[in-house]
Coordinates of C-alpha atoms in Angstrom, one line a residue:
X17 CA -4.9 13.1 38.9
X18 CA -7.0 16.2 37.3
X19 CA -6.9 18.5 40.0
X20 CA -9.1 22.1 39.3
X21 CA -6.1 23.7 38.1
X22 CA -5.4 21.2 35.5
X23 CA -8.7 20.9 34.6
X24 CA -9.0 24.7 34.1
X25 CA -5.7 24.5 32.5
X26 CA -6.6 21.9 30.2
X27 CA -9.8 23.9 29.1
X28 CA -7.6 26.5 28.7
X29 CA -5.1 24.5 25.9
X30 CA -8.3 23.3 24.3
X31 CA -9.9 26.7 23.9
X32 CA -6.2 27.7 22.1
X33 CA -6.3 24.7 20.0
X34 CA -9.7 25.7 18.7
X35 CA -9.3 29.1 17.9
X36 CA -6.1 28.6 16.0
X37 CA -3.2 29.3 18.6
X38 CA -1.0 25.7 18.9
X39 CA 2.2 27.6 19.9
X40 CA 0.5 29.3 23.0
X41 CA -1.4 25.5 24.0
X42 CA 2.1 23.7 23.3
X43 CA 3.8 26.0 26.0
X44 CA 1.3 25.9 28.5
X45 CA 1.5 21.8 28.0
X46 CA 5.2 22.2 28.3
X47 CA 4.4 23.6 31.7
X48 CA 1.8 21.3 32.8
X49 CA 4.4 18.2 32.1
X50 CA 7.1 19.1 34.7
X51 CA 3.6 19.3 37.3
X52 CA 1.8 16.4 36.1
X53 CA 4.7 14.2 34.1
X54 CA 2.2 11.2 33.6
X55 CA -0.9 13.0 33.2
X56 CA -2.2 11.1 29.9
X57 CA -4.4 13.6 28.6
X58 CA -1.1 16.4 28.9
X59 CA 1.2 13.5 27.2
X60 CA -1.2 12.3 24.5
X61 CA -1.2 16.3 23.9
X62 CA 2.0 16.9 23.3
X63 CA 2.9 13.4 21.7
X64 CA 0.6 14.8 18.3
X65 CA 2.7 18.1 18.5
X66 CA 6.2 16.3 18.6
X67 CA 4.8 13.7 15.8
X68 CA 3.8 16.4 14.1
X69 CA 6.9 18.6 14.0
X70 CA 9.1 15.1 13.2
X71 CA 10.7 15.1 16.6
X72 CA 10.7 12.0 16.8
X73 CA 12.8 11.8 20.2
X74 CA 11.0 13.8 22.0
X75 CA 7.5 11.8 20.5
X76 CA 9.3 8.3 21.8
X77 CA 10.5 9.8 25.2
X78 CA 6.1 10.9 25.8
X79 CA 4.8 7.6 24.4
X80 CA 7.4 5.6 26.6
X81 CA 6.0 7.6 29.4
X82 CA 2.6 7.3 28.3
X83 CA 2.4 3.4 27.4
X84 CA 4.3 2.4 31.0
X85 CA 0.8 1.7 31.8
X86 CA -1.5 1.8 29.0
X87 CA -4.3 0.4 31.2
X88 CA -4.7 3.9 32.2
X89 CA -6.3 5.2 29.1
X90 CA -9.6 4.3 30.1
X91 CA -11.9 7.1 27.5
X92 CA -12.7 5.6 24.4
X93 CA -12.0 8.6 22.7
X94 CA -8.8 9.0 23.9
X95 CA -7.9 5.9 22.8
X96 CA -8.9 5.9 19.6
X97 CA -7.2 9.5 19.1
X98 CA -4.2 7.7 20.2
X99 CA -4.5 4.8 17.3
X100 CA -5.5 7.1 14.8
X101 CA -2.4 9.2 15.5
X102 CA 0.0 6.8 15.6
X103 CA -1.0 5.1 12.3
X104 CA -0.8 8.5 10.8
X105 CA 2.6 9.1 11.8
X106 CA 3.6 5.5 11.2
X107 CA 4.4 4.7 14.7
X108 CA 2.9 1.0 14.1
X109 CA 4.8 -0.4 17.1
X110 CA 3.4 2.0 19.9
X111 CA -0.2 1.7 18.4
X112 CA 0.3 -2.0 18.6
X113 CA 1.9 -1.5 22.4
X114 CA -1.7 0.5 23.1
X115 CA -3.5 -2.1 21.2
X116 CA -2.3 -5.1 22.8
X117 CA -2.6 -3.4 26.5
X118 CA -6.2 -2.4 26.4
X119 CA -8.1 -1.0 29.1
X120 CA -10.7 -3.8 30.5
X121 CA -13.8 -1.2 30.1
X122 CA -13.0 -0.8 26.9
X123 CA -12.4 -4.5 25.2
X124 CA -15.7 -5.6 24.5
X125 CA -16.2 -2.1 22.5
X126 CA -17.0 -3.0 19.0
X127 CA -15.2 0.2 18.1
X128 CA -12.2 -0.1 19.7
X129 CA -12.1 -3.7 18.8
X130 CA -12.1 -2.8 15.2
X131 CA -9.6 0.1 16.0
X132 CA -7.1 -2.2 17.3
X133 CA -7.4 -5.1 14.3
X134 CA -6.4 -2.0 11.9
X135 CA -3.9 -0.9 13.6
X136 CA -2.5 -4.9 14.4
X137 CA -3.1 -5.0 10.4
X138 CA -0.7 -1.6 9.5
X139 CA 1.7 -2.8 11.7
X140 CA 1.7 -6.2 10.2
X141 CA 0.6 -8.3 12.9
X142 CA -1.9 -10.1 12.0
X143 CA -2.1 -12.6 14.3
X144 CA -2.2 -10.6 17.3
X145 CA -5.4 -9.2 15.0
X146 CA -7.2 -12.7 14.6
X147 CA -6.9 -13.4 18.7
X148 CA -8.4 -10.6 20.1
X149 CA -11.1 -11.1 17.0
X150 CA -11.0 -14.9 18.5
X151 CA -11.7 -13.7 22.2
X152 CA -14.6 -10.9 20.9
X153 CA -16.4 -13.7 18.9
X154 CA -19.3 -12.2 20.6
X155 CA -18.8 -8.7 19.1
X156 CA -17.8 -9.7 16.1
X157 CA -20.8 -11.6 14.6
X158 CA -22.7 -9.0 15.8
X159 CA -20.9 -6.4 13.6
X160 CA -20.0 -6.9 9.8
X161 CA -17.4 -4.5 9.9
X162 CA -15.2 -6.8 12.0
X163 CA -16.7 -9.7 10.2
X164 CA -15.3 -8.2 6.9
X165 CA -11.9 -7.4 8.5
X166 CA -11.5 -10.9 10.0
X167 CA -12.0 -12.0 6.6
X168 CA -9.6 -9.7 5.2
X169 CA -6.6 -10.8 7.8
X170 CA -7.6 -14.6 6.3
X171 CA -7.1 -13.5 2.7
X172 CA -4.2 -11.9 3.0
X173 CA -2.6 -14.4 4.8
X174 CA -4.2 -16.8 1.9
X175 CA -6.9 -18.9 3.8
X176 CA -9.2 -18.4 1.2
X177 CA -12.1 -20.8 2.3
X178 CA -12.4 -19.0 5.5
X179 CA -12.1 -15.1 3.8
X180 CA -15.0 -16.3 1.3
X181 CA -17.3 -17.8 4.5
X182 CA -17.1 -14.2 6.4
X183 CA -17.3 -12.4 3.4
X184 CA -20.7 -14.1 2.4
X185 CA -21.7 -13.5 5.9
X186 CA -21.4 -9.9 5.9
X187 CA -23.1 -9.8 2.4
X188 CA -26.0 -12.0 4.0
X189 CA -26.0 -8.9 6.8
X190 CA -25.7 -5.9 4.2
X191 CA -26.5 -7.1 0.5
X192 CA -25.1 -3.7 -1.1
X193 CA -21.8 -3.9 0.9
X194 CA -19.3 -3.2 -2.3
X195 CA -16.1 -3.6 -0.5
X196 CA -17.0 -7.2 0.6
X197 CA -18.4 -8.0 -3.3
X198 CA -15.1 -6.6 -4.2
X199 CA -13.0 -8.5 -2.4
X200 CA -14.8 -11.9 -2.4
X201 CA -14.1 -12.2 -5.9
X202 CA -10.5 -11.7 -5.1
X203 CA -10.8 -15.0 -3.3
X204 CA -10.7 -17.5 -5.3
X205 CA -12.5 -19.1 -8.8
X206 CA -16.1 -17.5 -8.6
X207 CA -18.6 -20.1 -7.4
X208 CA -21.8 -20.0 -8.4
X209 CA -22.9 -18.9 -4.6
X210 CA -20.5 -16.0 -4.6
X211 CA -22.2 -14.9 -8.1
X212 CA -25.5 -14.5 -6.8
X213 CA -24.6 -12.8 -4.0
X214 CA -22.4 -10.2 -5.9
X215 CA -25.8 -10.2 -8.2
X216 CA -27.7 -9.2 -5.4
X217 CA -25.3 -6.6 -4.2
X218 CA -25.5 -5.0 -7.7
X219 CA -29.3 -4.2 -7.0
X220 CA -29.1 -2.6 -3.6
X221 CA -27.5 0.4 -5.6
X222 CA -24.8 2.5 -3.7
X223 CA -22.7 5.7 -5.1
X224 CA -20.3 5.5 -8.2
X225 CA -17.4 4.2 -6.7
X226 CA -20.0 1.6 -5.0
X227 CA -21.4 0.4 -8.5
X228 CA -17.7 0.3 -9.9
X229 CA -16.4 -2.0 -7.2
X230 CA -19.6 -4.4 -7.4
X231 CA -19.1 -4.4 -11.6
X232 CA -15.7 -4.8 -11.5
X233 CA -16.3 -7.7 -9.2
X234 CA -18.9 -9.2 -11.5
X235 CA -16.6 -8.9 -14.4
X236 CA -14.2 -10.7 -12.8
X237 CA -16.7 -13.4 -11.8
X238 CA -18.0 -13.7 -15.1
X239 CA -14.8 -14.2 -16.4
X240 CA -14.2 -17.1 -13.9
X241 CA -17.4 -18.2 -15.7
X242 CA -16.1 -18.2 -19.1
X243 CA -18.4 -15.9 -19.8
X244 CA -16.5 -13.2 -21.4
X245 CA -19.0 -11.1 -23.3
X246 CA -20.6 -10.5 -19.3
X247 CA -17.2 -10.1 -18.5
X248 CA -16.2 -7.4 -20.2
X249 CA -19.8 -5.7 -20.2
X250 CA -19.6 -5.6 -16.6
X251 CA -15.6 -4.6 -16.6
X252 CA -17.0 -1.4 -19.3
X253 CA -19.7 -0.1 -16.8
X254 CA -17.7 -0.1 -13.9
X255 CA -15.0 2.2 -15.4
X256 CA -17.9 4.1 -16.8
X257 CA -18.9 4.9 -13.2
X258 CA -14.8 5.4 -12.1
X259 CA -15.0 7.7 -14.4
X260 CA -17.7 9.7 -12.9
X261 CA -15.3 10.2 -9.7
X262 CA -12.0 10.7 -11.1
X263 CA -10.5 12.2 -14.5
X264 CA -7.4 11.4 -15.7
X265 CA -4.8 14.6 -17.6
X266 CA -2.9 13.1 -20.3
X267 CA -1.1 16.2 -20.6
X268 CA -0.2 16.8 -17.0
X269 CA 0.8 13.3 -16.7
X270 CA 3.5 13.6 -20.1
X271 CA 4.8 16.7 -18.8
X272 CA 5.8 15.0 -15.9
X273 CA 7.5 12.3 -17.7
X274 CA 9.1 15.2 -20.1
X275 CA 10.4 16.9 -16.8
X276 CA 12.2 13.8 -15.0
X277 CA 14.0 12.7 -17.8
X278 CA 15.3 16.2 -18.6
X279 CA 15.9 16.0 -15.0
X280 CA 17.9 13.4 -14.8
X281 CA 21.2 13.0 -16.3
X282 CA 24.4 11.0 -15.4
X283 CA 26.5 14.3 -14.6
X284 CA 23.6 15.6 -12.0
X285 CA 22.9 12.2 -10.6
X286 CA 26.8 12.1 -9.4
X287 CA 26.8 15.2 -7.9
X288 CA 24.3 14.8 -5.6
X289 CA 23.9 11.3 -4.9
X290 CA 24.0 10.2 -1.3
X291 CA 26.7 7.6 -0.1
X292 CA 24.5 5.4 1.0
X293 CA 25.5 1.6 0.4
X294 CA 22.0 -0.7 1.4
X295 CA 21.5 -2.4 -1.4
X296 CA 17.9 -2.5 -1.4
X297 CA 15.6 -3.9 -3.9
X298 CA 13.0 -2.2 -6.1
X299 CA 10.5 -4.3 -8.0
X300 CA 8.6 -1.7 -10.4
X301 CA 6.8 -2.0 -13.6
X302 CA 3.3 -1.4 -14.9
X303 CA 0.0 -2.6 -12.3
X304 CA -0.7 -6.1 -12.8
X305 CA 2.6 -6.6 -14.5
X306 CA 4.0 -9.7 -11.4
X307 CA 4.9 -7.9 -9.5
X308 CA 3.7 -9.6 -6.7
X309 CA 4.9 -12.6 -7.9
X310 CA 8.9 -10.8 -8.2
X311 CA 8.4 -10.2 -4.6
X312 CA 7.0 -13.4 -3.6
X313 CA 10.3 -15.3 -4.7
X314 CA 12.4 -12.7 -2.4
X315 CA 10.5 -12.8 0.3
X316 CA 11.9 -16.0 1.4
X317 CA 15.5 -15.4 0.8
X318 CA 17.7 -14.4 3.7
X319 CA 18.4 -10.8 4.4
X320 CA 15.4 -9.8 2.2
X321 CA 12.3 -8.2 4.1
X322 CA 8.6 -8.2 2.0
X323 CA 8.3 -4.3 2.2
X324 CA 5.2 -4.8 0.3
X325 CA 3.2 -1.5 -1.0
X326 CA 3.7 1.5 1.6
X327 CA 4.4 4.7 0.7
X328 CA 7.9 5.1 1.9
X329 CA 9.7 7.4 -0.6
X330 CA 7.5 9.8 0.0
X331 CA 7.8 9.3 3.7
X332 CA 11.0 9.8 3.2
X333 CA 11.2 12.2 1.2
X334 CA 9.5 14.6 3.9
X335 CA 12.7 14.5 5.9
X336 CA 14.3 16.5 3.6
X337 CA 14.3 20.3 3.2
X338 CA 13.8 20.0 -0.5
X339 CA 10.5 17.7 -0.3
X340 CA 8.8 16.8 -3.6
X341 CA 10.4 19.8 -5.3
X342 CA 14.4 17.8 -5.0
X343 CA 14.1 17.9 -8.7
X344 CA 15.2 21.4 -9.1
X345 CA 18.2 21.1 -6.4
X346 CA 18.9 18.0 -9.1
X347 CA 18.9 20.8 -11.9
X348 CA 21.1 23.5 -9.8
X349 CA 23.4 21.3 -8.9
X350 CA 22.5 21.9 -5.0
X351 CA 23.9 19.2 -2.9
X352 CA 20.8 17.4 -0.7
X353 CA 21.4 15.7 2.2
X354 CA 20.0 12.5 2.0
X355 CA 21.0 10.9 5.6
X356 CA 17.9 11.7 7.3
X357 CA 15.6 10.4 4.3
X358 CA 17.1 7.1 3.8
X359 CA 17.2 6.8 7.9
X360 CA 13.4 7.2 7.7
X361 CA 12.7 5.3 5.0
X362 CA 15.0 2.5 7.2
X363 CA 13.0 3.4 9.9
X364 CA 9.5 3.0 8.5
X365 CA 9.8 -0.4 7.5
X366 CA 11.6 -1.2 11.0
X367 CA 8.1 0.1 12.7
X368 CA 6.5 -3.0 11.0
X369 CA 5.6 -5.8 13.7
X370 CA 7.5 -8.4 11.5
X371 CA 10.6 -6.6 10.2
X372 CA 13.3 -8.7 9.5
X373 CA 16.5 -8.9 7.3
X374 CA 18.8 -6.1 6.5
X375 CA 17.7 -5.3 3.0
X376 CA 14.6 -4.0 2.3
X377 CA 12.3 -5.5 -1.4
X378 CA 9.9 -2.5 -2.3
X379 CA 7.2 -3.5 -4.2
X380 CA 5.5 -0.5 -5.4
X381 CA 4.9 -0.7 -9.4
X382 CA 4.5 2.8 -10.1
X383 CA 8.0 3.7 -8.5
X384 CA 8.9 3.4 -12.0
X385 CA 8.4 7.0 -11.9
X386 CA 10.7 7.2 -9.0
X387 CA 14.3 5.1 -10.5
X388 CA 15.7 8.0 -10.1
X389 CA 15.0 9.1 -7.0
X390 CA 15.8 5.8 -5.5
X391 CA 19.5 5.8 -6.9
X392 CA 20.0 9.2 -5.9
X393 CA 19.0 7.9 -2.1
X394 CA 20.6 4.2 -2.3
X395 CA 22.9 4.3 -5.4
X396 CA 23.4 0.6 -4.8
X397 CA 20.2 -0.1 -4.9
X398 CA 18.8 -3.0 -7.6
X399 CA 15.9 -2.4 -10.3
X400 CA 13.9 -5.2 -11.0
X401 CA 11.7 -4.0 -13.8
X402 CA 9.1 -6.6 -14.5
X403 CA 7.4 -6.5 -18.4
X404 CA 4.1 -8.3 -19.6
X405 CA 2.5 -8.5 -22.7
X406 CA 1.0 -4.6 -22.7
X407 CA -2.7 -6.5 -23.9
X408 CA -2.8 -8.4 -20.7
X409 CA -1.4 -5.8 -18.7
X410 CA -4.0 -3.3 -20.2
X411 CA -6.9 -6.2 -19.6
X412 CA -5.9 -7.1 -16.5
X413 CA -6.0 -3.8 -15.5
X414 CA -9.3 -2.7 -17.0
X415 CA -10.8 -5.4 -14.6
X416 CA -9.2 -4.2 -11.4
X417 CA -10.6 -1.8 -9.2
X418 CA -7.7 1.0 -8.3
X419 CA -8.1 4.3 -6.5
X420 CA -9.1 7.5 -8.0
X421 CA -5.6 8.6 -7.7
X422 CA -5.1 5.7 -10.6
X423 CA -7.8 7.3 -13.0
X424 CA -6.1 6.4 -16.2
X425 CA -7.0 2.5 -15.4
X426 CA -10.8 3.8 -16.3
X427 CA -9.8 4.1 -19.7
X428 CA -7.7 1.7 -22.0
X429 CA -6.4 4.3 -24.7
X430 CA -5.4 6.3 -21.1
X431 CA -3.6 2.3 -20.3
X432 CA -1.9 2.1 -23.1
X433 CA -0.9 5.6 -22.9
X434 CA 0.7 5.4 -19.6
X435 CA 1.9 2.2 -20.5
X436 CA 4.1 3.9 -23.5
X437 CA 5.5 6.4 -20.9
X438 CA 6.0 4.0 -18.7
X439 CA 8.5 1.9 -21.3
X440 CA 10.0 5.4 -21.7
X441 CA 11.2 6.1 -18.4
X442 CA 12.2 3.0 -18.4
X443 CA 14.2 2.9 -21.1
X444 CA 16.0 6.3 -19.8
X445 CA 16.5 4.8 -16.1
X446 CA 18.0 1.6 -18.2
X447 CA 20.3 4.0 -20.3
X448 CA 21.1 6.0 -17.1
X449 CA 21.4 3.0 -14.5
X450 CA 22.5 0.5 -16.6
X451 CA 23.6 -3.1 -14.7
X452 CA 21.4 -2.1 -12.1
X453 CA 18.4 -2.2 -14.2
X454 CA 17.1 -5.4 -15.0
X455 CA 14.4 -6.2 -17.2
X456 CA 12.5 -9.7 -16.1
X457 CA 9.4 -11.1 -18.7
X458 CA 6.9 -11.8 -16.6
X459 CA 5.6 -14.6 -19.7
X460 CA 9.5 -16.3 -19.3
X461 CA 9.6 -16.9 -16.0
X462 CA 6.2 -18.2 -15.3
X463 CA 7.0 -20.6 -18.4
X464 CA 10.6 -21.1 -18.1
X465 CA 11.1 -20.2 -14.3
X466 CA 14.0 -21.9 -13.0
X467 CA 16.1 -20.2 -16.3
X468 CA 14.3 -17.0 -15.5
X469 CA 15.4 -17.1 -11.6
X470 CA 18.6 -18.0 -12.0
X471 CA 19.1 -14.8 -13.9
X472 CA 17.6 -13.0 -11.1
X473 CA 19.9 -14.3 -8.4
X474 CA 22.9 -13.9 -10.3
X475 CA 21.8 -10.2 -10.7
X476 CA 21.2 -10.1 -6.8
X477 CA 23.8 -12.1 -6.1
X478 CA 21.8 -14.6 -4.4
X479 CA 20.3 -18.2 -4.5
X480 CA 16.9 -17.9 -5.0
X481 CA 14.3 -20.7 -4.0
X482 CA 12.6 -23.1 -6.3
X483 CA 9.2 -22.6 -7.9
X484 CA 8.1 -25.2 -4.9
X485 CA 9.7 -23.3 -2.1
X486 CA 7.9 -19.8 -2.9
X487 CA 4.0 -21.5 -2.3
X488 CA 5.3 -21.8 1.5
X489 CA 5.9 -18.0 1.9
X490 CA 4.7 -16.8 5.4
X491 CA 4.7 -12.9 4.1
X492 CA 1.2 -12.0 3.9
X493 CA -0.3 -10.4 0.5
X494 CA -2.3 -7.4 0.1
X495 CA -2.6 -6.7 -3.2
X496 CA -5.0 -7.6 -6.1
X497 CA -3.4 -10.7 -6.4
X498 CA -3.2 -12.1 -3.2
X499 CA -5.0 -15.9 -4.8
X500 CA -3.2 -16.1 -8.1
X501 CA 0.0 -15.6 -6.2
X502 CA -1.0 -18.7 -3.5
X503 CA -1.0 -21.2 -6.9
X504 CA 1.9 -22.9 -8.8
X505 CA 3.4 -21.1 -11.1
X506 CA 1.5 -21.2 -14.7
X507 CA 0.8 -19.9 -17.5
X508 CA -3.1 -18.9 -17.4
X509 CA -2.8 -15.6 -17.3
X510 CA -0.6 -15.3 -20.4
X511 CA -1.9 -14.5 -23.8
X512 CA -5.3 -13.8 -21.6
X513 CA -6.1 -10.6 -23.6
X514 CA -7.1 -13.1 -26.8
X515 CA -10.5 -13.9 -24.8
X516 CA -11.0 -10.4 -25.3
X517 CA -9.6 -9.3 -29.0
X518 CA -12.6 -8.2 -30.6
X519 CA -13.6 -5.5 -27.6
X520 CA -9.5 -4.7 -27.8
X521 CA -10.2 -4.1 -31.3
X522 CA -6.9 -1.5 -32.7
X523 CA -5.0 -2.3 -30.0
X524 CA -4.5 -5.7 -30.8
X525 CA -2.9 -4.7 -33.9
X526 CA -0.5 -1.9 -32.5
X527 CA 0.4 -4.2 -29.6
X528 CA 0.5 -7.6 -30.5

């Protein structure tokens, strides 16, 4: 109930909250709880101070109280506060509680709707996503927004013929949508429909990273095509407009490389390594490199949980006092106490809707930067390093739209560059690490896969499933190659650089 003095007193932690003075708004909340201990607007208040402070008891004791009955959050903003926080602070499970427990005034909001579906999609439950989509039909051809995100849940969870039907629905809605022209060419061999349409989204203009997705795309589509001259035209301009938004610093990124494996040696990796014994797995290696695939095979396999890309070791990372900066306790020698950061990183893949197993496959490529790290947290961990033919990794690559915080994809001497200290980290974490490093050719074990496996499990300890039992995995994909990973294993993306050898031009020679 908002009684006049809670009202006045709610004013009151609002005015403090704008003017810069948290500590005196959290007391007063502190207050108002033992008066009004379901108040939602008082919990939802001091939920984003505890979530934000990493007290994370205290945050699950308010959102217990709070979600008892989540009917009662009845503003629209309040709500989508509420989701918005807890996908920040990865609390997947109580956004989903929220989500799946909406007020009636607010269900057929297209806004909330579309709120919910994300935060069903973090949380990685997708079909809780595609009913209350189903139930909203209504709202949702009435708004391409949702339109695209139903036909994102369908991709990823590789129903390809429906993604590319709402896809080329919202693109009949908004022609210069990149993001749908983007993903539609994910979907699939490029029909002829979906090339017009990307075609037509190319002329409705947009910003850089616009033009760049929408080029990319047609490069992609071209090279369905066979035309490869288009191809690659197209793949050139829309780095040249990537690289109107982000630069990428040799320099800065060597030094980096230069400072971890200086960092890193067998004497200071024993002394402060936790005594952790999880024997997760890390799949790393340069973008494009099969990853996806790697994790594909283990996703299937008992104890093993698809962790997909998240951001975890950083995550985790934050529960320590040392932060991003652990590489200097790693220099002095200062012991680190890792329980809290490998509880979190536990915990953040246990906030996932469809967490199951006891072991934990982390498919993040660039963690090759981060061997290190891992073994310091989970010295039992396992290092799957997957290699590819640097010319079709650097292709493949040059084709793919990444973030700006991936600049040196815009650029294939910056490719090959990162792809050289990439193979020298590598080569140190293999040197360092040792049996717990193993290097898998992505060209053998699409060509020679039950050999290639077999190695695999044996370095895993573990039967891994046939070629045929992988195309039935549930685990939903997210990444670039969410189609090529639905197909029987082959070999048509090896040796795919050769379509491209004159516009490679030195490389071929250096790399070949």
């Amino acid at each position: 109930m908002n009684t006049p003095g809670l009202q006045q007193a709610l004013a009151q932690v609002h005015q403090w909250l704008t003017t810069g003075q948290p500590q005196q708004a959290e007391q007063l909340l502190l207050q108002l709880i033992t008066q009004y201990p379901t108040n939602t607007v008082v919990l939802t208040h001091l939920i984003g101070f505890a979530l934000n402070k990493k007290q994370y008891a205290s945050a699950e004791k308010y959102i217990d109280t709070l979600l008892a009955h989540p009917e009662q959050i009845i503003d629209k903003q309040q709500f989508l506060h509420l989701i918005r926080m807890f996908i920040q602070h990865n609390r997947f499970k109580a956004g989903l509680r929220l989500s799946s427990n909406v007020a009636d005034n607010l269900k057929g909001d297209a806004e909330v709707l579309a709120a919910r579906c994300h935060c069903a999609i973090d949380a990685r439950a997708l079909a809780d996503a595609q009913a209350w989509l189903a139930q909203s039909n209504d709202v949702v051809e009435g708004s391409p927004y949702l339109m695209h995100t139903r036909a994102n849940i369908a991709s990823m969870q590789g129903d390809f013929d429906s993604a590319i039907r709402d896809f080329h629905l919202v693109l009949a809605k908004e022609p210069g949508n990149s993001y749908a022209a983007a993903r539609i060419a994910k979907c699939g061999r490029v029909s002829d429909e979906t090339l017009t349409a990307l075609l037509d989204a190319l002329v409705q203009g947009g910003d850089d990273e616009a033009k760049a997705r929408i080029h990319l795309a047609l490069g992609k589509a071209y090279s369905d095509q066979g035309d490869y001259s288009q191809a690659w035209e197209h793949a050139e301009k829309g780095n040249q407009f990537n690289k109107n938004v982000a630069k990428f610093d040799a320099t800065v990124f060597q030094q980096q490389v230069d400072h971890i494996i200086e960092a890193f040696t067998a004497p200071r990796v024993e002394a402060i390594q936790s005594d952790n014994t999880q024997e997760h797995v890390f799949i790393v290696g340069m973008p494009r490199s099969g990853t996806t695939l790697a994790e594909q095979i283990l996703s299937i396999v008992d104890d093993y949980y698809a962790g997909g890309e998240t951001p975890a070791l950083e995550y985790a990372l934050g529960f320590t006092r040392e932060g991003g900066a652990y590489t200097q306790s790693l220099i002095q020698g200062a012991p680190i106490d890792w329980t809290a950061a490998c509880n979190a990183y536990n915990d953040y893949f246990a906030q996932f809707a469809n967490f199951s197993g006891k072991l934990i496959v982390n498919k993040v490529p660039t963690n090759f930067f981060h061997v290190g790290l891992i073994k310091l947290m989970f010295p039992k961990a396992k290092i799957i390093n997957m290699q590819r033919d640097p010319l079709d990794v650097a292709v493949s690559v040059f084709f793919e739209t990444f973030s700006q915080y991936f600049a040196y994809t815009n650029d294939l001497k910056d490719i090959f560059f990162v792809f050289e200290q990439y193979q020298r980290l590598m080569t140190h974490w293999s040197a360092l690490f040792k049996d717990d490093v193993l290097n898998v050719s992505y060209q053998v074990l699409v060509s020679d896969y039950q050999a290639q496996v077999d190695i695999i499990g044996q370095f895993l300890g573990r039967q891994l499933p046939s070629a045929d039992e992988i195309r039935g995995a549930a685990n939903h994909v997210e990444t670039p190659s969410l189609w090529q990973v639905r197909q029987p294993i082959n070999t048509n993306a090896v040796k795919k650089w050769k379509r491209y050898e004159t516009q490679l031009g030195e490389f071929v020679k250096q790399y070949s």
